[in-house]
Amino acid sequence: MKLIVGLGNIGKEYENTRHNIGFMVVEELAKRWNVSFDKTDRQAMYAEYRAPEKVLLLKPTTYMNLSGVAVGAYAHFFNVAPDDIAVIQDDMDLPCGQLRIRRKGSAGGHNGIKSIQEHLGTSDFPRFKIGIGHPARNNKAVINHVLHGFAGEEKLAVEAAVQQMADALEHWLKEDMDLVMQAYNKKPAKAKKEKAAQQEQAE
């Protein structure tokens, strides 16, 4: 059995905000698999799928900072190993729309990840990160940034990233983690074009 956890905050006011990108990805998977988040248990909304093994999509209802309460409860109840828990998170240290997949890692200041580490008792679980860009480096700006939505080019980049991350997770269910990281840890196309243009100018 595997758990795919999308991090976010429940409530209309948080829909489609930067901090809810994890919810967006699990909702995309639910749409692809024709399942719905119509059940709530252990402080999470969940949808069940078999591919062919059982997969639970989770949206914790505890708000971001206590995400580990739900993740820990499901992991312990179903005896799911940390390697089989994929956590989808936003990452301010990545350009908007960039994907980064890791086997494990530090919380990097992300409170939802900190909570999951606490409740699982380990940091050794896969991270599926989508970049949301970074504002000015002060707490007020960061809070405003993560709780606001996307517009213009960022919106297009994030819509593409959500699709790509859903693809990556479908591959994770069937393939070796190294192959998944190799295939999806790429910079956004726009970033590649800009780098190429800079190199041309330098020449």
Short mmCIF file of C-alpha atoms in Angstrom, two decimals:
data_model
loop_
_atom_site.label_atom_id
_atom_site.label_comp_id
_atom_site.label_asym_id
_atom_site.label_seq_id
_atom_site.Cartn_x
_atom_site.Cartn_y
_atom_site.Cartn_z
CA MET A 1 0.00 0.00 0.00
CA LYS A 2 1.12 3.57 -0.72
CA LEU A 3 0.08 6.99 0.53
CA ILE A 4 0.18 10.08 -1.68
CA VAL A 5 -0.20 13.15 0.51
CA GLY A 6 -0.98 16.60 -0.87
CA LEU A 7 -0.16 19.41 1.55
CA GLY A 8 -2.43 22.44 1.84
CA ASN A 9 -5.05 24.28 3.88
CA ILE A 10 -8.75 23.46 3.79
CA GLY A 11 -11.34 26.15 3.11
CA LYS A 12 -12.50 28.21 0.11
CA GLU A 13 -10.22 31.11 0.97
CA TYR A 14 -7.14 28.90 0.47
CA GLU A 15 -8.14 27.25 -2.82
CA ASN A 16 -5.61 27.70 -5.63
CA THR A 17 -3.12 29.53 -3.41
CA ARG A 18 0.62 28.80 -3.53
CA HIS A 19 0.59 26.87 -0.26
CA ASN A 20 -2.10 24.54 -1.65
CA ILE A 21 -0.18 23.17 -4.60
CA GLY A 22 -0.09 19.73 -2.95
CA PHE A 23 -3.90 19.67 -2.88
CA MET A 24 -3.95 20.62 -6.57
CA VAL A 25 -1.81 17.61 -7.52
CA VAL A 26 -3.81 15.00 -5.57
CA GLU A 27 -7.01 16.50 -6.99
CA GLU A 28 -5.58 16.06 -10.49
CA LEU A 29 -4.74 12.42 -9.70
CA ALA A 30 -8.26 11.84 -8.32
CA LYS A 31 -9.70 13.29 -11.53
CA ARG A 32 -7.50 11.01 -13.69
CA TRP A 33 -8.41 7.96 -11.64
CA ASN A 34 -12.11 8.80 -11.40
CA VAL A 35 -12.15 8.75 -7.59
CA SER A 36 -13.32 11.46 -5.20
CA PHE A 37 -12.46 12.85 -1.78
CA ASP A 38 -15.87 11.96 -0.36
CA LYS A 39 -14.61 10.35 2.84
CA THR A 40 -12.99 11.90 5.91
CA ASP A 41 -11.19 9.90 8.60
CA ARG A 42 -8.17 10.38 10.88
CA GLN A 43 -8.18 14.13 10.19
CA ALA A 44 -7.84 13.83 6.42
CA MET A 45 -10.05 13.67 3.37
CA TYR A 46 -9.08 10.63 1.34
CA ALA A 47 -9.73 8.91 -1.96
CA GLU A 48 -8.93 5.25 -2.61
CA TYR A 49 -7.51 3.75 -5.80
CA ARG A 50 -5.97 0.43 -6.83
CA ALA A 51 -3.09 0.49 -9.31
CA PRO A 52 -3.07 -2.57 -8.81
CA GLU A 53 -2.01 -2.19 -5.17
CA LYS A 54 -4.04 0.03 -2.87
CA VAL A 55 -3.21 3.74 -3.01
CA LEU A 56 -4.70 6.38 -0.72
CA LEU A 57 -4.72 10.03 -1.75
CA LEU A 58 -4.76 12.25 1.34
CA LYS A 59 -5.66 15.88 1.97
CA PRO A 60 -5.04 16.61 5.69
CA THR A 61 -7.82 18.69 7.28
CA THR A 62 -5.61 19.92 10.13
CA TYR A 63 -4.23 22.95 8.23
CA MET A 64 -0.65 22.96 7.03
CA ASN A 65 1.28 23.23 10.29
CA LEU A 66 -0.28 20.05 11.73
CA SER A 67 -0.21 17.92 8.57
CA GLY A 68 1.79 15.23 10.36
CA VAL A 69 -1.12 14.39 12.66
CA ALA A 70 -3.06 12.91 9.73
CA VAL A 71 -0.07 11.44 7.91
CA GLY A 72 1.20 9.73 11.06
CA ALA A 73 -2.25 8.32 11.85
CA TYR A 74 -2.63 6.74 8.38
CA ALA A 75 0.96 5.48 8.28
CA HIS A 76 0.69 3.80 11.67
CA PHE A 77 -2.82 2.39 11.19
CA PHE A 78 -2.04 0.85 7.79
CA ASN A 79 1.59 0.07 8.64
CA VAL A 80 2.91 2.02 5.64
CA ALA A 81 6.71 2.32 5.43
CA PRO A 82 8.14 5.87 5.02
CA ASP A 83 9.49 4.91 1.56
CA ASP A 84 5.89 4.36 0.45
CA ILE A 85 4.65 7.82 1.52
CA ALA A 86 4.93 10.47 -1.21
CA VAL A 87 4.48 14.02 0.07
CA ILE A 88 3.69 16.83 -2.39
CA GLN A 89 4.72 20.27 -1.19
CA ASP A 90 5.31 23.82 -2.36
CA ASP A 91 8.91 25.09 -2.31
CA MET A 92 9.78 28.80 -2.19
CA ASP A 93 13.43 28.13 -3.02
CA LEU A 94 12.55 26.85 -6.51
CA PRO A 95 11.47 29.01 -9.47
CA CYS A 96 7.73 28.98 -10.07
CA GLY A 97 6.70 25.73 -11.78
CA GLN A 98 10.01 23.89 -11.36
CA LEU A 99 9.83 20.30 -10.12
CA ARG A 100 12.24 18.68 -7.71
CA ILE A 101 11.86 15.12 -6.46
CA ARG A 102 13.93 13.71 -3.60
CA ARG A 103 14.06 10.43 -1.67
CA LYS A 104 14.34 12.31 1.63
CA GLY A 105 15.66 15.56 3.05
CA SER A 106 15.34 18.29 5.63
CA ALA A 107 12.18 20.32 6.18
CA GLY A 108 13.87 23.42 4.78
CA GLY A 109 11.65 25.64 6.92
CA HIS A 110 8.41 24.08 5.64
CA ASN A 111 6.10 23.66 8.63
CA GLY A 112 4.00 20.93 7.03
CA ILE A 113 7.10 18.82 6.42
CA LYS A 114 8.37 19.49 9.96
CA SER A 115 5.10 18.17 11.35
CA ILE A 116 5.25 15.02 9.20
CA GLN A 117 8.83 14.36 10.30
CA GLU A 118 7.75 14.66 13.93
CA HIS A 119 4.85 12.24 13.59
CA LEU A 120 6.65 9.68 11.43
CA GLY A 121 9.83 9.90 13.50
CA THR A 122 11.96 10.14 10.37
CA SER A 123 12.80 12.42 7.46
CA ASP A 124 13.26 9.47 5.09
CA PHE A 125 10.14 9.81 2.94
CA PRO A 126 9.91 10.94 -0.73
CA ARG A 127 9.34 14.65 -1.43
CA PHE A 128 7.62 15.85 -4.59
CA LYS A 129 8.23 19.60 -4.69
CA ILE A 130 6.85 22.30 -6.96
CA GLY A 131 8.48 25.72 -6.96
CA ILE A 132 6.34 28.75 -6.10
CA GLY A 133 9.07 31.41 -6.21
CA HIS A 134 10.26 33.57 -3.31
CA PRO A 135 9.24 37.09 -2.24
CA ALA A 136 11.30 39.57 -0.21
CA ARG A 137 12.96 37.83 2.72
CA ASN A 138 10.76 38.87 5.61
CA ASN A 139 8.05 36.95 7.45
CA LYS A 140 5.14 39.16 6.47
CA ALA A 141 6.02 38.99 2.78
CA VAL A 142 6.43 35.20 2.95
CA ILE A 143 3.01 34.72 4.58
CA ASN A 144 1.32 36.96 2.01
CA HIS A 145 3.15 35.16 -0.79
CA VAL A 146 2.19 31.59 0.10
CA LEU A 147 -1.46 32.50 0.76
CA HIS A 148 -1.98 34.22 -2.60
CA GLY A 149 -2.72 32.69 -5.97
CA PHE A 150 -0.94 32.68 -9.30
CA ALA A 151 -1.49 34.97 -12.27
CA GLY A 152 -0.21 35.38 -15.82
CA GLU A 153 2.85 33.34 -16.76
CA GLU A 154 3.14 31.90 -13.25
CA LYS A 155 -0.39 30.49 -13.49
CA LEU A 156 0.44 28.78 -16.79
CA ALA A 157 3.72 27.43 -15.36
CA VAL A 158 1.98 26.01 -12.29
CA GLU A 159 -0.84 24.42 -14.30
CA ALA A 160 1.80 22.63 -16.39
CA ALA A 161 3.77 21.67 -13.26
CA VAL A 162 0.69 20.13 -11.62
CA GLN A 163 0.16 17.94 -14.69
CA GLN A 164 3.84 16.94 -14.78
CA MET A 165 3.90 16.14 -11.07
CA ALA A 166 0.81 13.98 -11.43
CA ASP A 167 2.64 12.15 -14.24
CA ALA A 168 5.68 11.75 -11.97
CA LEU A 169 3.59 10.25 -9.19
CA GLU A 170 1.95 7.78 -11.56
CA HIS A 171 5.45 6.72 -12.60
CA TRP A 172 6.50 6.51 -8.93
CA LEU A 173 3.79 3.91 -8.37
CA LYS A 174 5.33 1.70 -11.08
CA GLU A 175 9.01 2.57 -11.41
CA ASP A 176 12.24 2.90 -9.45
CA MET A 177 12.63 6.23 -7.63
CA ASP A 178 15.95 6.93 -9.39
CA LEU A 179 14.24 6.73 -12.79
CA VAL A 180 11.49 9.08 -11.62
CA MET A 181 14.01 11.64 -10.36
CA GLN A 182 16.05 11.38 -13.54
CA ALA A 183 12.99 11.98 -15.70
CA TYR A 184 11.36 14.85 -13.81
CA ASN A 185 14.09 16.84 -12.05
CA LYS A 186 14.39 19.31 -14.90
CA LYS A 187 14.32 23.08 -15.01
CA PRO A 188 11.30 24.81 -16.58
CA ALA A 189 11.50 25.29 -20.35
CA LYS A 190 11.42 29.06 -19.90
CA ALA A 191 14.44 28.97 -17.61
CA LYS A 192 16.35 26.89 -20.17
CA LYS A 193 15.53 29.38 -22.95
CA GLU A 194 16.66 32.32 -20.82
CA LYS A 195 19.94 30.57 -20.01
CA ALA A 196 20.53 29.81 -23.71
CA ALA A 197 19.83 33.46 -24.60
CA GLN A 198 22.31 34.62 -21.95
CA GLN A 199 24.97 32.28 -23.33
CA GLU A 200 24.40 33.62 -26.86
CA GLN A 201 24.79 37.20 -25.64
CA ALA A 202 28.00 36.27 -23.79
CA GLU A 203 29.43 34.80 -26.98
#
